[in-house]
Structures are given as C-alpha cells and as structure tokens.
C-alpha cells in the first residue's frame, strides 16, 4: 500500500477511505462471482453432456461444437437479462469480467485453430485448456483474495499436469470429468449457496 | 467518497447522497490507480527483457550448438531465468521511492499466477517429453497472451492489448503453418523479440512517481 514516508500528501483519513473502498470492492467482486455461480454449474454440466455424447451417442464430431454453442448462447442470454435487471458494476467486478473474457478468447482461438489443423489428439492440447481455466480461476482468486477459488485453480492445474502423465482415453475422460465436477459444478454450487445465504441475510436485515 | 458504489437508478436514495465532488474524487482515484499500475509494470519491465534474452539464448543454444548439451538448453536457461528474476525482485524490494497500490497488486497477481501456471505446464511437458508438440507451444503463447490481455484490460493499456493480440495470433499461426520451421520462427519472434520490445517500451515509457497525473492511452 502507500508508504507514509514517500507519499506526504496522503492523509490518514484518505488512506482509511481508500482501504474501505478496496474492501468494499473485494466484497462486491466476490458477490458478483457468487451471483454468476450458475455459469460454472452450467459449464460443468455441458462438459459432462458433451463427454457423454462423445462416448455413448452417434455423430460424435458434433458433440463439442453443439454443446459449446448452446452453452455460449445460454450464457449470453442469461447475462444480458441479469444486466437488464440492473446489477451494479465496480472496478473489481470489471477486473473479474476481464479475466473471464480473456480466458474465453484464448480458449476459443486455441480450440478452433487446433480443431481446424487436426491436432486435437495431442495430450498437450487437453492440458493447455485445463491450464487456461486454472489460470483464470487463480487470477480471479488473487484479485478477490478468495482461498476457495484458489483451491479450484490448483485442482484445474493439477488435472492439467496429470493429463501429461495419464494418456489413455479413459484416463483423459476421467481426469477431465473430475476437473469439471470439482472445479466447475461444486464450485458453482458453493458460490450459489453463498449468494443465497447473503440474500437471506439481507431479507432478515430488512425485516 | 461517502458512497463508494453509487447507484444511478432513478428510484435510488444513494443518488442524492453522491455529490459531483465525490464522483470527481473517485474518478481521479481510479485514474491514479491505473497510472500507478502502469508505472509498476514499467518498473518491472526488465523481467520481460530478461525473459526475452533467456528464451533467445535457449533457442540459439538448442539450434546452433546441439552438440553442447542442446537437450539441456531449455531446462538450464529456464532455471537460470527463474533464479535471476527472484534475485532481481529481491534487490528491487529494498529500493524506495515507489508506491504499490491495489491496481499494482492485481497486475502482480496476474503475472505471478501466469508464472505458476506456465512453470507447472512447462515442467510437466518437459518431464513427459511432450514439449515438441505444436499444441504445447501454441498453449504457451496463448497463456502469455491471456496474461497480457488481462493486464491490458486492468490498466486500460492499448499497447499491451496489442501485445496480447500478437501472442494469440502467434498461437493460431503455429497451427495454420503446421511446420517446424514456421513454429521455430514464430517462437523466436514472440518469445524473444516481442517480449524484449515490449519490455524496453514499458521501461522507456515508465513515468516518474512525481509525474503521475492519470492514465492516458
């Protein structure tokens, strides 16, 4: 933070105000992530459905494009509705938004380029995607100082590293689904639970 | 600064309590935070230059002098890079005259996490001998692009956004060209030249602490 010695123009009151503002922004950033907890759950389920389709159903080559497109469209519609309902934004929530936007662009470019060039069977491909998601979680956890999300980042990175060591199809599917379950669905449910708890507390406070 | 998160809804009570002066103060604070964040990046830009040199050295060693333990080029150079970065950061810590605010912490967090992710990714690939795959090399560039993009959005810094786009384009180009020659050239350009040029630019552009007025593109 600011050093008194080097920033003589900054009074104690100003520092306290800045600290209060930052603490409030962190709280609002976490609240915002919790409010969007459904996205994690949705994408976790989409991964399971796509994997299930690949393993059990015909037209396997369409599984991921169809499921991912449905996920993106559902996400856009729901987020627009939430924004129309008037969800406030601050610098911290915009930072979190930037993290996830950058991750989406990176994954989309990477997956499309890789799919078109026919390198989709390389272990490094699956690992890279898991590392991108882990990096987004880790950055968000760092910004929000949220240990639970930091743990989720380590789960993604751990599973990404494991993909270099376990290479059979069944092992890859098991690792990917474990990452999706613990890193997406469980974390999303936890975030939704936090949001519900907060909303309940707010109602009780007003009552 | 009484209400740090003003609500502009017409039916909100907070609208009345937020004066124009409060908003101007907040705006100035945000601009200052962003400017200090950029200054922080500039102050640490030597790390980009260092890693550009490390990558170039490893590349030249592996390609031009394979008989001198070429397969150890990357592990040795990467380890040396990590050690030099840590030593440099420790020496910098004792340096006075710069403040570190919230925006700086966030930018630092982005690069720290990127370093951790990249370290784990690279170590796993080298240990399992998968570091030759196109998807591995493209993944490195995409990860670097992601970190630059996040930092660019946090600091509203267009030049860094351009750097992110160059890294992402490099990642896509590896798949598009689909050859070792092209991959080597792209790696050399991105990991060496772009990294060093951005580092030198950020070092040159770094404003003095007293000269901070606000963030401008």
Tab-separated table of C-alpha atoms in Angstrom, chain B:
chain	number	residue	atom	x	y	z
B	1	UNK	CA	-16.081	9.157	-1.008
B	2	UNK	CA	-19.017	8.625	1.312
B	3	UNK	CA	-20.671	6.175	-1.048
B	4	UNK	CA	-18.037	4.244	-2.958
B	5	UNK	CA	-20.501	2.403	-5.171
B	6	UNK	CA	-23.158	4.877	-6.285
B	7	UNK	CA	-26.386	3.599	-7.734
B	8	UNK	CA	-27.723	5.594	-10.661
B	9	UNK	CA	-31.223	4.110	-10.613
B	10	UNK	CA	-33.855	6.809	-10.552
B	11	UNK	CA	-35.531	5.260	-7.522
B	12	UNK	CA	-32.369	5.018	-5.507
B	13	UNK	CA	-31.724	7.081	-2.411
B	14	UNK	CA	-27.963	6.915	-2.886
B	15	UNK	CA	-28.202	9.167	-5.947
B	16	UNK	CA	-28.917	12.180	-3.773
B	17	UNK	CA	-26.131	11.472	-1.319
B	18	UNK	CA	-23.428	11.240	-4.023
B	19	UNK	CA	-22.224	14.691	-4.885
B	20	UNK	CA	-20.400	15.683	-8.033
B	21	UNK	CA	-17.254	16.225	-5.972
B	22	UNK	CA	-17.450	12.635	-4.692
B	23	UNK	CA	-17.636	11.325	-8.242
B	24	UNK	CA	-14.750	13.514	-9.416
B	25	UNK	CA	-12.679	12.327	-6.450
B	26	UNK	CA	-13.437	8.705	-7.265
B	27	UNK	CA	-12.591	9.198	-10.906
B	28	UNK	CA	-9.289	10.822	-10.013
B	29	UNK	CA	-8.508	7.984	-7.623
B	30	UNK	CA	-9.265	5.368	-10.279
B	31	UNK	CA	-7.124	7.193	-12.843
B	32	UNK	CA	-4.301	7.428	-10.357
B	33	UNK	CA	-4.561	3.725	-9.533
B	34	UNK	CA	-4.397	2.835	-13.220
B	35	UNK	CA	-1.457	5.179	-13.806
B	36	UNK	CA	0.376	3.681	-10.831
B	37	UNK	CA	-0.398	0.201	-12.165
B	38	UNK	CA	1.223	1.082	-15.492
B	39	UNK	CA	4.165	2.613	-13.676
B	40	UNK	CA	4.510	-0.631	-11.711
B	41	UNK	CA	4.531	-2.603	-14.982
B	42	UNK	CA	7.189	-0.245	-16.352
B	43	UNK	CA	9.274	-0.635	-13.234
B	44	UNK	CA	9.201	-4.408	-13.635
B	45	UNK	CA	9.617	-4.374	-17.412
B	46	UNK	CA	13.206	-5.594	-17.044
B	47	UNK	CA	11.634	-9.026	-16.382
B	48	UNK	CA	10.219	-9.063	-19.933
B	49	UNK	CA	13.630	-8.122	-21.332
B	50	UNK	CA	15.325	-10.761	-19.167
B	51	UNK	CA	12.942	-13.490	-20.331
B	52	UNK	CA	13.332	-12.391	-23.936
B	53	UNK	CA	17.094	-12.839	-23.555
B	54	UNK	CA	16.614	-16.184	-21.732
B	55	UNK	CA	14.354	-17.530	-24.490
B	56	UNK	CA	16.675	-16.332	-27.256
B	57	UNK	CA	19.698	-17.866	-25.525
B	58	UNK	CA	17.935	-21.209	-25.093
B	59	UNK	CA	16.749	-21.170	-28.690
B	60	UNK	CA	20.201	-20.346	-30.110
B	61	UNK	CA	21.861	-22.934	-27.830
B	62	UNK	CA	19.451	-25.684	-28.842
B	63	UNK	CA	19.502	-24.935	-32.570
B	64	UNK	CA	23.030	-23.727	-33.236
B	65	UNK	CA	25.014	-25.746	-30.707
B	66	UNK	CA	23.137	-29.015	-30.173
B	67	UNK	CA	26.454	-30.809	-29.558
B	68	UNK	CA	26.951	-28.718	-26.373
B	69	UNK	CA	24.174	-30.500	-24.456
B	70	UNK	CA	21.401	-28.999	-26.585
B	71	UNK	CA	18.677	-31.011	-24.872
B	72	UNK	CA	19.554	-29.280	-21.596
B	73	UNK	CA	19.289	-25.813	-23.136
B	74	UNK	CA	15.705	-25.113	-22.083
B	75	UNK	CA	15.799	-26.640	-18.564
B	76	UNK	CA	19.055	-24.782	-17.747
B	77	UNK	CA	18.017	-21.451	-19.277
B	78	UNK	CA	14.526	-21.559	-17.701
B	79	UNK	CA	16.012	-22.326	-14.275
B	80	UNK	CA	18.535	-19.513	-14.705
B	81	UNK	CA	15.691	-17.189	-15.719
B	82	UNK	CA	13.690	-18.031	-12.581
B	83	UNK	CA	16.747	-17.527	-10.333
B	84	UNK	CA	17.675	-14.203	-11.976
B	85	UNK	CA	14.065	-12.978	-11.712
B	86	UNK	CA	13.920	-13.828	-7.994
B	87	UNK	CA	17.302	-12.182	-7.326
B	88	UNK	CA	16.266	-9.086	-9.272
B	89	UNK	CA	12.968	-8.829	-7.395
B	90	UNK	CA	14.757	-9.177	-4.048
B	91	UNK	CA	17.183	-6.418	-4.988
B	92	UNK	CA	14.279	-4.247	-6.124
B	93	UNK	CA	12.377	-4.707	-2.857
B	94	UNK	CA	14.950	-2.693	-0.978
B	95	UNK	CA	14.562	0.121	-3.486
B	96	UNK	CA	12.466	3.081	-2.228
B	97	UNK	CA	10.509	5.798	-3.969
B	98	UNK	CA	7.565	3.935	-5.492
B	99	UNK	CA	4.154	3.168	-4.063
B	100	UNK	CA	2.289	-0.072	-4.668
B	101	UNK	CA	-1.476	0.230	-4.781
B	102	UNK	CA	-4.427	-2.027	-5.443
B	103	UNK	CA	-4.019	-1.952	-9.244
B	104	UNK	CA	-0.326	-2.888	-8.853
B	105	UNK	CA	-1.265	-5.815	-6.630
B	106	UNK	CA	-3.759	-7.056	-9.195
B	107	UNK	CA	-1.256	-6.787	-12.062
B	108	UNK	CA	1.363	-8.506	-9.919
B	109	UNK	CA	-1.176	-11.231	-9.116
B	110	UNK	CA	-1.866	-11.810	-12.815
B	111	UNK	CA	1.836	-12.295	-13.610
B	112	UNK	CA	2.521	-14.367	-10.506
B	113	UNK	CA	-0.309	-16.749	-11.407
B	114	UNK	CA	0.813	-16.835	-15.036
B	115	UNK	CA	4.318	-17.754	-13.881
B	116	UNK	CA	2.959	-20.513	-11.662
B	117	UNK	CA	0.712	-21.903	-14.412
B	118	UNK	CA	3.464	-21.739	-17.008
B	119	UNK	CA	6.020	-23.314	-14.668
B	120	UNK	CA	3.727	-26.275	-13.935
B	121	UNK	CA	2.726	-26.641	-17.598
B	122	UNK	CA	6.301	-26.461	-18.882
B	123	UNK	CA	7.717	-28.782	-16.214
B	124	UNK	CA	5.005	-31.385	-16.850
B	125	UNK	CA	5.565	-31.252	-20.627
B	126	UNK	CA	9.373	-31.474	-20.353
B	127	UNK	CA	9.211	-34.341	-17.831
B	128	UNK	CA	6.857	-36.347	-20.065
B	129	UNK	CA	8.694	-35.391	-23.303
B	130	UNK	CA	5.697	-33.647	-24.860
B	131	UNK	CA	7.360	-30.270	-25.298
B	132	UNK	CA	7.753	-30.915	-29.039
B	133	UNK	CA	4.006	-30.852	-29.717
B	134	UNK	CA	2.535	-27.887	-31.604
B	135	UNK	CA	-0.356	-27.735	-29.161
B	136	UNK	CA	2.104	-27.355	-26.255
B	137	UNK	CA	3.979	-24.463	-27.884
B	138	UNK	CA	0.765	-22.768	-29.017
B	139	UNK	CA	-0.589	-23.224	-25.463
B	140	UNK	CA	2.403	-21.278	-24.092
B	141	UNK	CA	1.739	-18.363	-26.431
B	142	UNK	CA	-1.995	-18.381	-25.682
B	143	UNK	CA	-1.282	-18.327	-21.928
B	144	UNK	CA	1.113	-15.400	-22.302
B	145	UNK	CA	-1.457	-13.612	-24.470
B	146	UNK	CA	-4.092	-14.216	-21.806
B	147	UNK	CA	-1.931	-12.633	-19.083
B	148	UNK	CA	-1.133	-9.622	-21.295
B	149	UNK	CA	-4.831	-9.248	-22.206
B	150	UNK	CA	-5.956	-9.297	-18.555
B	151	UNK	CA	-3.254	-6.806	-17.576
B	152	UNK	CA	-4.150	-4.594	-20.572
B	153	UNK	CA	-7.808	-4.541	-19.550
B	154	UNK	CA	-6.956	-3.815	-15.902
B	155	UNK	CA	-4.667	-0.945	-16.885
B	156	UNK	CA	-6.647	0.135	-19.979
B	157	UNK	CA	-3.408	-0.031	-21.911
B	158	UNK	CA	-3.880	-0.423	-25.667
B	159	UNK	CA	-0.249	-1.224	-26.452
B	160	UNK	CA	-0.333	-4.175	-24.070
B	161	UNK	CA	-3.627	-5.253	-25.629
B	162	UNK	CA	-1.837	-5.258	-28.988
B	163	UNK	CA	0.915	-7.415	-27.498
B	164	UNK	CA	-1.765	-9.881	-26.291
B	165	UNK	CA	-3.233	-10.000	-29.801
B	166	UNK	CA	0.257	-10.675	-31.269
B	167	UNK	CA	0.757	-13.605	-28.877
B	168	UNK	CA	-2.667	-15.056	-29.676
B	169	UNK	CA	-2.057	-14.611	-33.408
B	170	UNK	CA	1.243	-16.468	-32.959
B	171	UNK	CA	-0.551	-19.334	-31.226
B	172	UNK	CA	-3.059	-19.606	-34.064
B	173	UNK	CA	-0.302	-19.241	-36.705
B	174	UNK	CA	1.543	-22.285	-35.321
B	175	UNK	CA	-1.463	-24.448	-36.201
B	176	UNK	CA	-2.043	-22.652	-39.502
B	177	UNK	CA	1.531	-23.126	-40.819
B	178	UNK	CA	1.830	-26.612	-39.327
B	179	UNK	CA	5.594	-26.877	-39.823
B	180	UNK	CA	8.623	-26.954	-37.529
B	181	UNK	CA	10.387	-24.232	-39.424
B	182	UNK	CA	7.449	-21.849	-39.040
B	183	UNK	CA	6.962	-22.831	-35.375
B	184	UNK	CA	10.621	-22.063	-34.637
B	185	UNK	CA	10.380	-18.702	-36.383
B	186	UNK	CA	7.171	-17.806	-34.528
B	187	UNK	CA	8.662	-18.823	-31.185
B	188	UNK	CA	11.786	-16.802	-31.852
B	189	UNK	CA	9.747	-13.759	-32.828
B	190	UNK	CA	7.194	-13.971	-29.994
B	191	UNK	CA	9.230	-15.223	-27.054
B	192	UNK	CA	12.359	-13.263	-27.915
B	193	UNK	CA	11.675	-10.165	-29.943
B	194	UNK	CA	8.101	-9.236	-28.884
B	195	UNK	CA	8.888	-9.919	-25.215
B	196	UNK	CA	12.032	-7.785	-25.288
B	197	UNK	CA	10.499	-4.987	-27.358
B	198	UNK	CA	7.511	-4.679	-25.011
B	199	UNK	CA	9.833	-4.709	-22.003
B	200	UNK	CA	12.024	-1.974	-23.492
B	201	UNK	CA	8.967	0.069	-24.457
B	202	UNK	CA	7.486	-0.207	-20.954
B	203	UNK	CA	10.845	0.723	-19.392
B	204	UNK	CA	11.200	3.726	-21.694
B	205	UNK	CA	7.630	4.835	-21.093
B	206	UNK	CA	7.714	4.381	-17.319
B	207	UNK	CA	6.666	7.723	-15.781
B	208	UNK	CA	8.430	9.100	-12.747
B	209	UNK	CA	6.414	8.800	-9.497
B	210	UNK	CA	6.103	12.547	-9.160
B	211	UNK	CA	4.832	12.896	-12.691
B	212	UNK	CA	1.727	10.785	-12.222
B	213	UNK	CA	-1.314	12.618	-13.440
B	214	UNK	CA	-3.595	9.896	-14.696
B	215	UNK	CA	-3.896	7.094	-17.176
B	216	UNK	CA	-3.779	8.047	-20.832
B	217	UNK	CA	-3.669	5.655	-23.765
